[in-house]
Amino acid sequence: MNRKIVIGNWKMNKDIRQSVECAEELLQSKYGLDTVNSTDIVLTPSFLALNEVKKVCAQRSGIYLGAQDVFYEPSGSYCGAISAAMLSEVCSYAFAGHSERRMYFGDTDEMVYRKVRACTDAGIVPIFCIGETGRAYSAGRTKAYLRYQIEHGLKDVRPCDMVVLYEPVWALGTGRTPRTDEVEEVMCFVKETLAGLYGPDRSAGQAAVRAVYAGSVCPENAAAYAALPHVDGVAVGTASLCAQKLAAIIHAVDRVD
């Protein structure tokens, strides 16, 4: 069985000082993270805060750093870009194709594929993000949409440690969340599609490919999502900005058998 995983995505929040303070608070004994045994914890602060947060997290095993994005070229005249090779000095994980990168920065499926490849080449675990739009959801095309994203984003990526993150884009900012049975149906489909690419042993429990749900995850619903048979963990946005809430989510996931 895969180890569970909780990813705290701080997005464009917290300066360096605030990021360090949040990480330090999270590690306080009152939150009991030293009792978490079967769940990996990934924090993704801003690029600027990565190195300082890493120093804090070095105090405890099982907490990893991730980057919120990565560029697919190894080096060159790409002003403002950060390569996977550069990130590998600090990070163990990196997002590729987050819905907000696709929405606001124009990341295409081809670009996401190249980012995944760059991560695997640099020894970083890619957090490969997928999710259907409102139009696809309303038209009943969720599975076709996700299949296309998976097959194009991973088209010749060799079997490797990977997180596949599903976030229903149609629910973002609407106050709507999918029912747990809807999430389970989608996550089962995701793992079946991955099995078609990599074989069942590489995608459904004996391998390093973990399927994670994201979308309005909070302390009240984290356990329900993590307990679904085809869900290996959760990614947390707004709630992860509060150490107390993030710790509660981590414990809720860790208690799931």
Protein backbone atom coordinates (compact mmCIF):
# COMPACT_ATOMS: atom_id res chain seq x y z
CA MET A 1 0.00 0.00 0.00
CA ASN A 2 1.22 3.49 -0.81
CA ARG A 3 2.07 5.85 2.02
CA LYS A 4 -0.47 8.62 2.34
CA ILE A 5 0.57 12.16 1.46
CA VAL A 6 -0.61 15.63 2.45
CA ILE A 7 0.53 18.57 0.31
CA GLY A 8 0.23 22.08 1.71
CA ASN A 9 0.22 24.56 -1.16
CA TRP A 10 0.75 28.10 0.11
CA LYS A 11 0.57 29.61 -3.39
CA MET A 12 1.34 33.36 -3.53
CA ASN A 13 0.94 33.85 0.22
CA LYS A 14 3.39 34.48 3.07
CA ASP A 15 6.71 36.28 2.80
CA ILE A 16 9.90 34.59 3.98
CA ARG A 17 9.41 35.48 7.65
CA GLN A 18 5.78 34.36 7.66
CA SER A 19 6.66 31.12 5.89
CA VAL A 20 9.34 30.28 8.44
CA GLU A 21 7.02 31.13 11.33
CA CYS A 22 4.27 28.89 9.94
CA ALA A 23 6.67 25.99 9.47
CA GLU A 24 8.08 26.48 12.98
CA GLU A 25 4.59 26.54 14.46
CA LEU A 26 3.62 23.40 12.59
CA LEU A 27 6.54 21.57 14.20
CA GLN A 28 5.63 22.60 17.74
CA SER A 29 5.05 19.66 20.05
CA LYS A 30 1.43 20.70 20.67
CA TYR A 31 0.56 19.59 17.15
CA GLY A 32 2.14 16.16 17.60
CA LEU A 33 3.57 15.63 14.13
CA ASP A 34 6.18 13.34 15.69
CA THR A 35 3.37 10.79 16.04
CA VAL A 36 2.60 10.84 12.29
CA ASN A 37 3.99 7.58 10.94
CA SER A 38 2.34 6.67 7.65
CA THR A 39 1.89 10.01 5.92
CA ASP A 40 4.40 12.11 4.00
CA ILE A 41 4.08 15.88 4.40
CA VAL A 42 4.99 18.26 1.58
CA LEU A 43 5.09 22.04 1.99
CA THR A 44 5.23 24.29 -1.07
CA PRO A 45 6.05 27.86 -0.03
CA SER A 46 7.09 30.55 -2.49
CA PHE A 47 10.38 30.15 -4.34
CA LEU A 48 11.88 32.87 -2.16
CA ALA A 49 11.07 31.02 1.07
CA LEU A 50 12.07 27.51 0.02
CA ASN A 51 15.59 27.48 1.43
CA GLU A 52 14.65 28.99 4.79
CA VAL A 53 11.66 26.69 5.24
CA LYS A 54 13.85 23.73 4.35
CA LYS A 55 16.14 24.60 7.28
CA VAL A 56 13.15 24.47 9.61
CA CYS A 57 11.81 21.21 8.20
CA ALA A 58 15.21 19.53 8.49
CA GLN A 59 14.36 19.16 12.19
CA ARG A 60 11.97 16.31 11.43
CA SER A 61 11.97 13.47 8.93
CA GLY A 62 8.91 12.92 6.76
CA ILE A 63 8.49 16.59 5.84
CA TYR A 64 9.53 17.50 2.31
CA LEU A 65 9.72 20.70 0.29
CA GLY A 66 8.02 21.21 -3.04
CA ALA A 67 8.06 23.94 -5.69
CA GLN A 68 4.86 25.47 -7.00
CA ASP A 69 6.10 25.39 -10.58
CA VAL A 70 9.13 24.45 -12.66
CA PHE A 71 10.47 25.36 -16.10
CA TYR A 72 11.18 22.59 -18.56
CA GLU A 73 14.51 23.75 -20.00
CA PRO A 74 17.66 22.88 -18.01
CA SER A 75 19.28 26.31 -18.52
CA GLY A 76 19.45 29.22 -20.91
CA SER A 77 18.14 32.70 -21.64
CA TYR A 78 14.73 32.33 -20.00
CA CYS A 79 14.36 35.38 -17.79
CA GLY A 80 12.58 34.62 -14.52
CA ALA A 81 12.47 30.86 -15.04
CA ILE A 82 13.72 28.26 -12.55
CA SER A 83 14.85 24.88 -13.83
CA ALA A 84 14.29 21.49 -12.26
CA ALA A 85 18.04 21.11 -11.85
CA MET A 86 18.13 24.29 -9.77
CA LEU A 87 15.17 23.18 -7.68
CA SER A 88 16.65 19.75 -7.03
CA GLU A 89 19.12 21.39 -4.64
CA VAL A 90 16.24 22.37 -2.37
CA CYS A 91 13.10 20.42 -3.34
CA SER A 92 11.97 16.84 -3.48
CA TYR A 93 8.68 17.63 -5.27
CA ALA A 94 7.41 20.13 -7.85
CA PHE A 95 4.00 20.95 -9.29
CA ALA A 96 3.48 20.56 -13.03
CA GLY A 97 0.27 21.82 -14.60
CA HIS A 98 -1.57 23.19 -11.59
CA SER A 99 -4.96 24.51 -12.67
CA GLU A 100 -3.92 28.08 -11.86
CA ARG A 101 -0.81 27.77 -14.04
CA ARG A 102 -2.97 26.48 -16.88
CA MET A 103 -5.61 29.19 -16.31
CA TYR A 104 -3.52 32.31 -15.70
CA PHE A 105 -0.17 31.53 -17.31
CA GLY A 106 -1.18 29.54 -20.36
CA ASP A 107 0.40 26.20 -19.53
CA THR A 108 -0.58 23.76 -22.28
CA ASP A 109 -0.63 19.97 -22.09
CA GLU A 110 2.62 19.93 -24.06
CA MET A 111 4.28 22.32 -21.61
CA VAL A 112 3.04 20.28 -18.67
CA TYR A 113 4.44 17.12 -20.24
CA ARG A 114 7.82 18.79 -20.64
CA LYS A 115 7.73 19.95 -17.03
CA VAL A 116 7.02 16.40 -15.84
CA ARG A 117 9.91 15.12 -17.93
CA ALA A 118 12.20 17.83 -16.55
CA CYS A 119 11.30 16.81 -13.00
CA THR A 120 11.96 13.13 -13.57
CA ASP A 121 15.25 13.89 -15.31
CA ALA A 122 16.34 15.99 -12.32
CA GLY A 123 15.26 13.45 -9.70
CA ILE A 124 12.30 15.51 -8.48
CA VAL A 125 8.93 13.85 -7.86
CA PRO A 126 6.43 15.58 -10.16
CA ILE A 127 3.02 16.53 -8.83
CA PHE A 128 1.19 16.16 -12.13
CA CYS A 129 -2.11 18.06 -11.98
CA ILE A 130 -5.28 17.26 -13.88
CA GLY A 131 -8.87 18.44 -13.66
CA GLU A 132 -11.89 19.04 -15.85
CA THR A 133 -13.41 22.42 -16.68
CA GLY A 134 -16.99 23.40 -15.96
CA ARG A 135 -17.91 22.93 -19.62
CA ALA A 136 -16.50 19.40 -19.67
CA TYR A 137 -18.20 18.54 -16.38
CA SER A 138 -21.59 19.85 -17.50
CA ALA A 139 -21.31 17.93 -20.77
CA GLY A 140 -20.55 14.67 -18.95
CA ARG A 141 -17.07 14.54 -20.46
CA THR A 142 -15.04 14.38 -17.23
CA LYS A 143 -13.42 11.03 -17.97
CA ALA A 144 -12.61 11.84 -21.59
CA TYR A 145 -11.10 15.16 -20.51
CA LEU A 146 -8.95 13.56 -17.82
CA ARG A 147 -7.88 10.71 -20.09
CA TYR A 148 -6.64 13.23 -22.63
CA GLN A 149 -4.68 15.14 -19.98
CA ILE A 150 -3.10 11.96 -18.60
CA GLU A 151 -2.21 10.44 -21.96
CA HIS A 152 -0.69 13.69 -23.26
CA GLY A 153 0.95 14.76 -20.03
CA LEU A 154 2.60 11.39 -19.44
CA LYS A 155 2.84 10.14 -23.02
CA ASP A 156 6.35 8.68 -22.79
CA VAL A 157 7.28 9.39 -19.18
CA ARG A 158 9.02 6.35 -17.80
CA PRO A 159 7.63 4.70 -14.63
CA CYS A 160 8.81 6.77 -11.68
CA ASP A 161 7.85 8.20 -8.32
CA MET A 162 4.94 10.50 -9.10
CA VAL A 163 1.91 12.21 -7.58
CA VAL A 164 -1.14 12.61 -9.81
CA LEU A 165 -3.29 15.37 -8.37
CA TYR A 166 -6.95 15.63 -9.35
CA GLU A 167 -8.72 18.94 -8.79
CA PRO A 168 -12.21 19.57 -10.22
CA VAL A 169 -11.66 22.95 -11.86
CA TRP A 170 -15.41 23.46 -12.18
CA ALA A 171 -15.72 23.68 -8.40
CA LEU A 172 -13.05 26.33 -7.81
CA GLY A 173 -14.41 29.49 -6.22
CA THR A 174 -18.01 28.34 -6.58
CA GLY A 175 -18.62 26.99 -3.09
CA ARG A 176 -19.52 23.65 -4.68
CA THR A 177 -17.62 20.47 -3.94
CA PRO A 178 -18.06 17.04 -5.52
CA ARG A 179 -19.62 14.31 -3.44
CA THR A 180 -17.25 11.68 -2.10
CA ASP A 181 -18.79 9.06 -4.38
CA GLU A 182 -18.08 11.31 -7.37
CA VAL A 183 -14.48 11.75 -6.24
CA GLU A 184 -14.06 8.00 -5.77
CA GLU A 185 -15.45 7.27 -9.25
CA VAL A 186 -13.04 9.76 -10.81
CA MET A 187 -10.03 8.59 -8.80
CA CYS A 188 -10.77 4.98 -9.68
CA PHE A 189 -10.84 6.00 -13.34
CA VAL A 190 -7.54 7.88 -12.93
CA LYS A 191 -5.84 4.81 -11.50
CA GLU A 192 -7.29 2.59 -14.21
CA THR A 193 -5.93 4.98 -16.84
CA LEU A 194 -2.52 5.02 -15.15
CA ALA A 195 -2.59 1.23 -15.06
CA GLY A 196 -3.10 1.30 -18.80
CA LEU A 197 0.08 3.33 -19.15
CA TYR A 198 2.29 1.68 -16.56
CA GLY A 199 0.66 -1.62 -15.66
CA PRO A 200 -1.32 -2.31 -12.48
CA ASP A 201 1.70 -2.79 -10.23
CA ARG A 202 3.00 0.68 -11.07
CA SER A 203 -0.23 2.54 -10.50
CA ALA A 204 -2.55 0.94 -7.99
CA GLY A 205 -0.92 0.34 -4.67
CA GLN A 206 2.44 -1.42 -5.07
CA ALA A 207 4.18 1.44 -6.77
CA ALA A 208 5.22 5.00 -6.25
CA VAL A 209 2.38 6.58 -8.25
CA ARG A 210 0.04 8.21 -5.75
CA ALA A 211 -3.35 9.69 -6.64
CA VAL A 212 -4.28 12.76 -4.59
CA TYR A 213 -7.48 14.76 -4.34
CA ALA A 214 -7.52 18.57 -4.11
CA GLY A 215 -10.41 20.98 -3.85
CA SER A 216 -11.61 22.80 -0.71
CA VAL A 217 -9.96 20.26 1.59
CA CYS A 218 -10.32 21.21 5.26
CA PRO A 219 -10.09 19.50 8.68
CA GLU A 220 -13.77 18.59 8.50
CA ASN A 221 -13.64 16.63 5.22
CA ALA A 222 -10.01 15.48 4.89
CA ALA A 223 -10.59 12.05 6.45
CA ALA A 224 -13.60 11.37 4.23
CA TYR A 225 -11.57 12.01 1.10
CA ALA A 226 -8.46 10.17 2.32
CA ALA A 227 -10.52 7.12 3.26
CA LEU A 228 -11.71 6.60 -0.32
CA PRO A 229 -10.19 3.37 -1.72
CA HIS A 230 -8.45 5.03 -4.67
CA VAL A 231 -7.25 8.18 -2.90
CA ASP A 232 -3.70 8.25 -1.51
CA GLY A 233 -3.87 11.66 0.11
CA VAL A 234 -4.97 15.26 -0.25
CA ALA A 235 -3.60 18.60 -1.38
CA VAL A 236 -4.60 21.61 0.69
CA GLY A 237 -4.76 25.24 -0.36
CA THR A 238 -6.27 27.89 1.91
CA ALA A 239 -6.46 25.69 5.00
CA SER A 240 -2.73 24.95 4.79
CA LEU A 241 -1.94 28.60 5.55
CA CYS A 242 -2.96 27.94 9.16
CA ALA A 243 -0.60 25.57 10.99
CA GLN A 244 -3.37 24.38 13.31
CA LYS A 245 -5.69 23.47 10.43
CA LEU A 246 -2.91 21.83 8.42
CA ALA A 247 -1.85 19.75 11.43
CA ALA A 248 -5.45 18.64 11.94
CA ILE A 249 -5.67 17.57 8.29
CA ILE A 250 -2.39 15.66 8.53
CA HIS A 251 -3.58 13.75 11.60
CA ALA A 252 -6.98 13.06 10.00
CA VAL A 253 -5.27 11.53 6.95
CA ASP A 254 -2.74 9.64 9.02
CA ARG A 255 -5.47 7.96 11.05
CA VAL A 256 -7.08 6.51 7.91
CA ASP A 257 -6.29 2.80 7.52
